[in-house]
Every structure is written in structure tokens, then in C-alpha cells.
Short mmCIF file of C-alpha atoms in Angstrom, two decimals:
data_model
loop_
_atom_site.label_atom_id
_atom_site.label_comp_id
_atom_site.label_asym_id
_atom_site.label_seq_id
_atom_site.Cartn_x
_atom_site.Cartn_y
_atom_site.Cartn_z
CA UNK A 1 -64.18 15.49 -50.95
CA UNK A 2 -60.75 16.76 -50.10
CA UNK A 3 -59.47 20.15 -51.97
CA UNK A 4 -56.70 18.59 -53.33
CA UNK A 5 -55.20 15.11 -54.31
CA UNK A 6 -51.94 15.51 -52.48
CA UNK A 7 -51.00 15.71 -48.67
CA UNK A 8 -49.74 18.90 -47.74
CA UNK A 9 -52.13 20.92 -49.97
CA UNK A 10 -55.41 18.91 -49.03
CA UNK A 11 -54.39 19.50 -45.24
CA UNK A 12 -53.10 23.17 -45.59
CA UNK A 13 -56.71 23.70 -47.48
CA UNK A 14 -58.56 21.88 -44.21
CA UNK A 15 -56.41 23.77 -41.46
CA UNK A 16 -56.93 27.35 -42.53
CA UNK A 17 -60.36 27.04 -44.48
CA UNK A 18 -58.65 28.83 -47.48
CA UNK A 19 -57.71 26.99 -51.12
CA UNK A 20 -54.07 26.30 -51.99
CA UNK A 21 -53.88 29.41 -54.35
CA UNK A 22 -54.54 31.28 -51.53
CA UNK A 23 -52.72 29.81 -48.98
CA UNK A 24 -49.56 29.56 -50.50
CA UNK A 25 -49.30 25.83 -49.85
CA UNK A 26 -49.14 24.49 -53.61
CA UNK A 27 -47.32 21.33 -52.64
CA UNK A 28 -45.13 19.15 -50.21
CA UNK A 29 -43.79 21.08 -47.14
CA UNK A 30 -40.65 19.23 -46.76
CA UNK A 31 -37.90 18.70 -48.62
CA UNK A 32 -37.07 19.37 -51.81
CA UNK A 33 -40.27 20.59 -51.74
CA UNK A 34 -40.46 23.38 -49.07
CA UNK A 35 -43.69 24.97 -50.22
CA UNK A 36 -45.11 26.82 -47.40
CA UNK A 37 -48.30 28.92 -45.99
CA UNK A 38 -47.85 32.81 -47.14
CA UNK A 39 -47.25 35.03 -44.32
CA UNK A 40 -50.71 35.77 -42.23
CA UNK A 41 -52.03 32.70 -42.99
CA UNK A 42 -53.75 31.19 -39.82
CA UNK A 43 -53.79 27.61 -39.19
CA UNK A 44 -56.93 26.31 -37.04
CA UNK A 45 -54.67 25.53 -34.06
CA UNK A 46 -53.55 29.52 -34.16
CA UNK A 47 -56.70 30.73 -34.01
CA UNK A 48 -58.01 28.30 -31.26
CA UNK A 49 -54.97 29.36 -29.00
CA UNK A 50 -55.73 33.16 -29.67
CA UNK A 51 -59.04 32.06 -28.20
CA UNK A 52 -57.97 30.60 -25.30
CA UNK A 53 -57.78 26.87 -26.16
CA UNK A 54 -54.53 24.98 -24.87
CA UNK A 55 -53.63 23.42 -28.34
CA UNK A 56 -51.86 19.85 -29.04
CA UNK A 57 -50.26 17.87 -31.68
CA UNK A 58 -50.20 14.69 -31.08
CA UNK A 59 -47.57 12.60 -33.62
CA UNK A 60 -46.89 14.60 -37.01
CA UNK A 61 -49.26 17.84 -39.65
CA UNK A 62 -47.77 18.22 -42.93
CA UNK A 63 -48.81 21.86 -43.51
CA UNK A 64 -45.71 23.12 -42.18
CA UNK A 65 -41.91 21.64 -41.93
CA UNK A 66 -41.98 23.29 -38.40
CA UNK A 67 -44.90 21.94 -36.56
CA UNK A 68 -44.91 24.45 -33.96
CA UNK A 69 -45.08 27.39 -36.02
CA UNK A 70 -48.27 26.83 -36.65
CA UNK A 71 -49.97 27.61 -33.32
CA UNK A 72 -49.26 24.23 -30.78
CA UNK A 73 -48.64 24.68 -27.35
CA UNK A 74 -47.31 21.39 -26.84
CA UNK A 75 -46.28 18.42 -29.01
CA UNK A 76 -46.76 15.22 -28.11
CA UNK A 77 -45.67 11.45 -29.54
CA UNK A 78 -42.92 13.04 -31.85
CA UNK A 79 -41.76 11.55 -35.20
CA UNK A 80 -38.37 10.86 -35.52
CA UNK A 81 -36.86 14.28 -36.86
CA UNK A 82 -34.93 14.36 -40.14
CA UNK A 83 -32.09 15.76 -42.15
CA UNK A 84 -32.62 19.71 -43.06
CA UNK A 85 -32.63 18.21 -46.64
CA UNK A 86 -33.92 14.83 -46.62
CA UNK A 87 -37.64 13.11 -47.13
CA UNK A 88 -39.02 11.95 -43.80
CA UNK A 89 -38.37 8.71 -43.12
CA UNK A 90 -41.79 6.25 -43.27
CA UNK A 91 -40.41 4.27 -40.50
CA UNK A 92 -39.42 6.97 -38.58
CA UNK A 93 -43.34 7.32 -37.51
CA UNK A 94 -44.87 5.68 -34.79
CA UNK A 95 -47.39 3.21 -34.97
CA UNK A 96 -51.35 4.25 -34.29
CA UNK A 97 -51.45 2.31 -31.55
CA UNK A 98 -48.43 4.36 -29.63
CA UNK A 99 -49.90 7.52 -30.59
CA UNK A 100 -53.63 6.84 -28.88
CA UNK A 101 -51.96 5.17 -25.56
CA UNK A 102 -50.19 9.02 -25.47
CA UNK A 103 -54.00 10.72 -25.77
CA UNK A 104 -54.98 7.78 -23.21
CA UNK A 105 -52.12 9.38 -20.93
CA UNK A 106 -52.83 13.09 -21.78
CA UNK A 107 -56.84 12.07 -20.91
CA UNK A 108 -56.11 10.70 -17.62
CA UNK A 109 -53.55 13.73 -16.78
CA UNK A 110 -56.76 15.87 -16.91
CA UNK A 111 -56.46 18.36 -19.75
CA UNK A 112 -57.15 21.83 -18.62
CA UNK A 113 -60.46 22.96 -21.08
CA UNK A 114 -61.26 23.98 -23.08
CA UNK A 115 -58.16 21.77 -25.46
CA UNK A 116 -57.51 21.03 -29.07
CA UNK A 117 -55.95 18.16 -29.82
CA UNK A 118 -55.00 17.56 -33.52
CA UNK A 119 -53.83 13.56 -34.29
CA UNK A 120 -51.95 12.32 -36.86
CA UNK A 121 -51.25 8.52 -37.99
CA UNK A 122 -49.16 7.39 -40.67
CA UNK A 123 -50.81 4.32 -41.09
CA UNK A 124 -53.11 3.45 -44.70
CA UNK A 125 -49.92 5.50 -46.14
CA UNK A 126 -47.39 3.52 -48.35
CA UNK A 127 -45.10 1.15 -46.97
CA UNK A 128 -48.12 -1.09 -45.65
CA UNK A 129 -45.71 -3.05 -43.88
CA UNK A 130 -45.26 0.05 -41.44
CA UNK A 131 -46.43 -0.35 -37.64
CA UNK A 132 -45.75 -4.50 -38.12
CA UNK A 133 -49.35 -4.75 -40.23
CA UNK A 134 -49.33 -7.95 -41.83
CA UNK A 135 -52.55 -7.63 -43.78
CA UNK A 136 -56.41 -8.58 -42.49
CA UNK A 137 -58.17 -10.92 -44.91
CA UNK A 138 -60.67 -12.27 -42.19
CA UNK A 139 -63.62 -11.26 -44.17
CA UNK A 140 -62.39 -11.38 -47.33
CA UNK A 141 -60.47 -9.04 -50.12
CA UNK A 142 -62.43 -7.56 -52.50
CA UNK A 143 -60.90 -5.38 -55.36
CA UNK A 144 -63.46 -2.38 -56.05
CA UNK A 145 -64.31 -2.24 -59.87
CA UNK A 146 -62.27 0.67 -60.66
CA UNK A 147 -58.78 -1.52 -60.60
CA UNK A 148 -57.75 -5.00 -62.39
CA UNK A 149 -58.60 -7.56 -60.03
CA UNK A 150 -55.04 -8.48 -60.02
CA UNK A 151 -52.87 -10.95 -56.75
CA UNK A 152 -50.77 -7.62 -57.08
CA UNK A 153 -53.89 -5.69 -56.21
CA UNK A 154 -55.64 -8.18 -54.08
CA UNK A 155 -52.35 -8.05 -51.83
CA UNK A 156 -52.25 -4.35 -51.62
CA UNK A 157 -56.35 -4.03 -49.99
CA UNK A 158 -55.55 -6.97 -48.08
CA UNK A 159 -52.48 -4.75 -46.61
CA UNK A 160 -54.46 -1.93 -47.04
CA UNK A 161 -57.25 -3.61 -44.94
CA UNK A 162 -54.95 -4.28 -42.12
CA UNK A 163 -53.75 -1.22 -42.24
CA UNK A 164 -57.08 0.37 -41.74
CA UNK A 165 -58.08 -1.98 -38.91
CA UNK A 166 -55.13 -0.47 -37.04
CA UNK A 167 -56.25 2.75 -37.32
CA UNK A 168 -60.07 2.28 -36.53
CA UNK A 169 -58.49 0.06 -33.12
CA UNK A 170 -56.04 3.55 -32.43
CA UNK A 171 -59.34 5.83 -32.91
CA UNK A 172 -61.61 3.22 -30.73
CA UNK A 173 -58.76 3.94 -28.02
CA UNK A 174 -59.16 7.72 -28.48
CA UNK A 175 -62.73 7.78 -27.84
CA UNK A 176 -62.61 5.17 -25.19
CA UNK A 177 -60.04 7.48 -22.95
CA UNK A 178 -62.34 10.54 -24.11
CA UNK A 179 -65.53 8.66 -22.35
CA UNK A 180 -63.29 7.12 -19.43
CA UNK A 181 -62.19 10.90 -18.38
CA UNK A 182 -65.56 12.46 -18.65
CA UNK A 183 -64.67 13.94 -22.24
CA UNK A 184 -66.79 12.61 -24.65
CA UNK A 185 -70.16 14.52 -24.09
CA UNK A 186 -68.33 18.16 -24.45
CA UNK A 187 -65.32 16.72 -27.04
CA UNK A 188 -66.39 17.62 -30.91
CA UNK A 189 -64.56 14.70 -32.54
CA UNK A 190 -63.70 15.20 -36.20
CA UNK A 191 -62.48 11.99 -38.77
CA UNK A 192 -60.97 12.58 -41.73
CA UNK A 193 -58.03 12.37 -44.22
CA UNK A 194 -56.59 14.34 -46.70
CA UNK A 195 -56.56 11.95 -49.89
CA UNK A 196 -57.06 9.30 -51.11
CA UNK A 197 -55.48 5.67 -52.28
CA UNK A 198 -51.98 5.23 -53.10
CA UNK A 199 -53.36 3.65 -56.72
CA UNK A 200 -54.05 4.97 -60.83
CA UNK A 201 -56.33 7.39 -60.48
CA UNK A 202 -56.63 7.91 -56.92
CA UNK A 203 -53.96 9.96 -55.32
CA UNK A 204 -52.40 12.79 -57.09
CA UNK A 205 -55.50 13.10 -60.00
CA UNK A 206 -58.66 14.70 -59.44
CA UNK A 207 -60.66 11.56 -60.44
CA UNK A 208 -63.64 11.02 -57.78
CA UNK A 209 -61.24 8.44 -56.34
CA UNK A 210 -58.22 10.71 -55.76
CA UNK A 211 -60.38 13.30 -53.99
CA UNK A 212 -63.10 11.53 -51.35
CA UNK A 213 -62.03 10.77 -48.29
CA UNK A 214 -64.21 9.71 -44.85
CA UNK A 215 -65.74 12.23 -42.91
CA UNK A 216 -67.56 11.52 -39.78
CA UNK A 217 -68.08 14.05 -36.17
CA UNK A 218 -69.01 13.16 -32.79
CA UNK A 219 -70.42 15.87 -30.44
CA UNK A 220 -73.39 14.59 -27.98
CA UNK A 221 -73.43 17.79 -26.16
CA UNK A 222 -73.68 19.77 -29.10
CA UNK A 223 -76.19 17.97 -30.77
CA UNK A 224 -73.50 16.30 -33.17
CA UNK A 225 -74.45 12.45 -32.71
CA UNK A 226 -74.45 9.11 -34.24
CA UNK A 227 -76.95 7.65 -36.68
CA UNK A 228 -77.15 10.63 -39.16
CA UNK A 229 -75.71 10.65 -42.66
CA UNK A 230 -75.47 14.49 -44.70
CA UNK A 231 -76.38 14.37 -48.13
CA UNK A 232 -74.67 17.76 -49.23
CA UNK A 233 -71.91 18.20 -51.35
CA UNK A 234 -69.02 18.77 -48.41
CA UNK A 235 -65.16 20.03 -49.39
CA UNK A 236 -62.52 19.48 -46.45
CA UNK A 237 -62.05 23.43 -47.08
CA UNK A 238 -65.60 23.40 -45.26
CA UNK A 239 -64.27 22.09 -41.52
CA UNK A 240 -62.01 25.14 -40.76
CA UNK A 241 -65.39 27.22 -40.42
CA UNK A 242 -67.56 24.58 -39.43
CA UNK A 243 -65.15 23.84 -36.22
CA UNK A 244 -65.44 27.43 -35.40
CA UNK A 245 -69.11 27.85 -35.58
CA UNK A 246 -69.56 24.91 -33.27
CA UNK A 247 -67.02 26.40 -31.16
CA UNK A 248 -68.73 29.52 -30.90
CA UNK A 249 -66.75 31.67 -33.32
CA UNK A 250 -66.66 33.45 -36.33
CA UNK A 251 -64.24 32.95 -39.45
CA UNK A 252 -62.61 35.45 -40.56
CA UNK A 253 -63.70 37.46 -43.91
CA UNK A 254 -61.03 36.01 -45.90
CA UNK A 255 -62.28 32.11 -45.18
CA UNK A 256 -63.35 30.05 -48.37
CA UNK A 257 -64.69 27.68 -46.92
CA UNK A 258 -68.43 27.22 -46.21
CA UNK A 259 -69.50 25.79 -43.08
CA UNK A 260 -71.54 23.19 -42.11
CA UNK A 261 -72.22 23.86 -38.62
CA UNK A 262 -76.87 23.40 -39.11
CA UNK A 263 -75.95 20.77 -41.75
CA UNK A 264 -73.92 18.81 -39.10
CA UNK A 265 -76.71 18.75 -36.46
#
């Protein structure tokens, strides 16, 4: 489950292991927003650079309005940038696609280890339409039983659907560059998101709907593989100390979240 229904929160939570009320991060970092972390706060990139990690972001965060504030050494596959006092622009993103063929290059330019590489898509966000995604209906839409079965709804998870299916292609090109540059075995590989649906009580409430989101790892060297599901009750605050325990180091006192490091292996 994520620790909170809304972007920026649920991903400030997740990057620094510490709840919104701590954080500072209440709501939306850009504008009118501006809500931002308190000073001191560490974001996961931060504190993998202090430890000697090269960090990267590839395509766009939103725990911060200045990405590189946070800790990055280098950004990669930029957004378009916007007004000082303007929303982001959806379209202004690039597709999935564009930002794994810029891993793909930064893969097969050798990364200097040990790296962290935090990746961001827009895609499964409203508009649907973004990235050219017409929809994917090949196996069928099915409305879950918690909305009207409506050709409004049917048309959104058919978009949705297609939407998806660009995203699970972008992340089958991530792991395919990790494996064809000798990455994959020593690479902890971390899935999630920070909400979920853009529907009634989904995104925005704290209905069961509104808070799960996918979580799956990837780790053969460390023991992290395929074929495994955990049972326990997991919060996205959780994978700011679980990364570090599988990295070898410890949280800091003030962390919140619990980690799942023994659970995960």
C-alpha cells in the first residue's frame, strides 16, 4: 500500500522512509502547490551519493520542484521544463519507450558501480492519449466490480490497458539492457507506483483502491528472485530502509519506515 493517495506525498513518503507529517511534503510540489521536504530531510538518492553511489534520474520525481536538489548527479531524458508558476504540462513528458532506449544507452556506456538509477514514466497517468496509446483491447476489457460497468468506463481500462502495456514493454527494455551489459545479477530492481487509479474512490481517498499499488524486486545476486510472493502487510514508507539494508546500510534513527530486507529474500 502506498502512504498516501496523492503523488508527491506517496513518493516523498517512499524516497526518505519518513511519513508526510514528518517530511514536510503534505502535498503537490509544483505550482500553486509548492509544498516541499523540511530542511534535513534526506531523499534516498542523497544518501546513496554520500555513500559513494553515482546517482541518476532518468525522466521526472515529484518530491521536489528542483530535481537536483535532491541528491542526482546527473539527469537524464528531461521533461520539458515549465513556467515558475504554471502546472507541468502532460504532454511535455516523454513517452516510456524514449525514456528506457536512454537507460539502454546509459547501460551500454558502462556505468561506473556501484549506480542508482531512479526512472520515472508518465504513462497510466491521465490524459491516456499521452505517448500516442490508442487503447489495447486484445484480450478483452473488463470493468472490476468496484465501478459501473459503463462504455465511459469500459473506454477508460481499455486506454488504461494500453497504457499499461507501454509501460511493462519500457520496463522489459530496462531489464533487457540490464542483462545485455552484465547488470542484472548485481542490479536490485525495484517496481512500484505511488497511487492509484485516476477513478471514485481510488486516487485522492484512502479507500483500499486509492492506496495499493504493485510492488515487485529483482536481485539474483542477492537472493531477491522471481517466483516468490510476500504475504505481509508492506507500506511504500517500508522501501527507503529496505533498499539500504540490501545495500549494506543502516537507516538513520529518525526512519519510519520498517524494512523488509529477510521478508524480501
Amino acid at each position: 500500500f502506498c502512504t498516501a493517495p496523492k503523488c508527491s506525498p506517496s513518493r516523498a513518503a517512499m524516497m526518505t522512509g519518513r511519513y508526510p507529517q514528518s517530511n514536510g511534503v503534505f502535498g503537490l510540489t509544483h505550482a500553486p502547490h509548492w509544498w516541499a521536504y523540511r530542511p534535513g530531510e534526506q531523499h534516498l538518492a542523497a544518501v546513496l551519493r554520500e555513500a559513494g553511489y553515482r546517482t541518476h534520474l532518468f525522466h521526472f520525481q515529484h518530491e521536489a520542484e528542483d530535481a537536483l536538489s535532491l541528491g542526482f548527479d546527473e539527469w537524464h531524458a528531461r521533461h520539458a521544463p515549465h513556467a515558475p508558476n504554471a502546472m507541468p504540462d502532460p504532454y511535455g513528458h516523454q513517452p516510456a519507450t524514449e525514456v528506457a532506449v536512454a537507460f539502454e544507452h546509459f547501460c551500454a556506456a558502462r556505468p561506473a558501480a556501484p549506480f542508482y538509477a531512479q526512472i520515472g514514466f508518465f504513462e497510466t497517468h491521465n490524459p491516456l492519449d499521452f505517448g500516442g496509446n490508442r487503447g489495447d483491447d486484445r484480450r478483452g476489457v473488463a470493468v472490476p466490480p468496484y465501478w459501473a460497468d459503463t462504455p465511459k468506463n469500459r473506454e477508460f481500462f481499455r486506454r488504461l490497458q494500453g497504457a499499461i502495456r507501454q509501460t511493462d514493454d519500457a520496463v522489459g527494455r530496462i531489464r533487457e539492457a540490464l542483462r545485455r551489459h552484465g547488470l542484472e545479477d548485481n542490479t536490485l530492481l525495484v517496481f512500484t507506483m505511488d497511487h492509484g487509479l485516476s477513478l471514485a474512490r481510488a486516487k485522492g481517498s484512502c479507500y483500499e483502491k486509492g492506496l495499493e499499488v504493485a510492488l515487485l524486486m529483482h536481485w539474483p545476486a542477492g537472493g531477491v528472485s522471481g517466483g516468490r510472493v510476500c504475504e505481509r502487510l508492506l507500506s511504500t514508507v517500508d522501501v527507503f530502509p529496505t533498499v539500504l539494508e540490501l545495500a549494506g546500510l543502516r537507516a538513520a534513527p529518525n526512519v519510519e519506515g520498517l524494512s523488509f530486507a529477510t521478508a524480501a529474500r
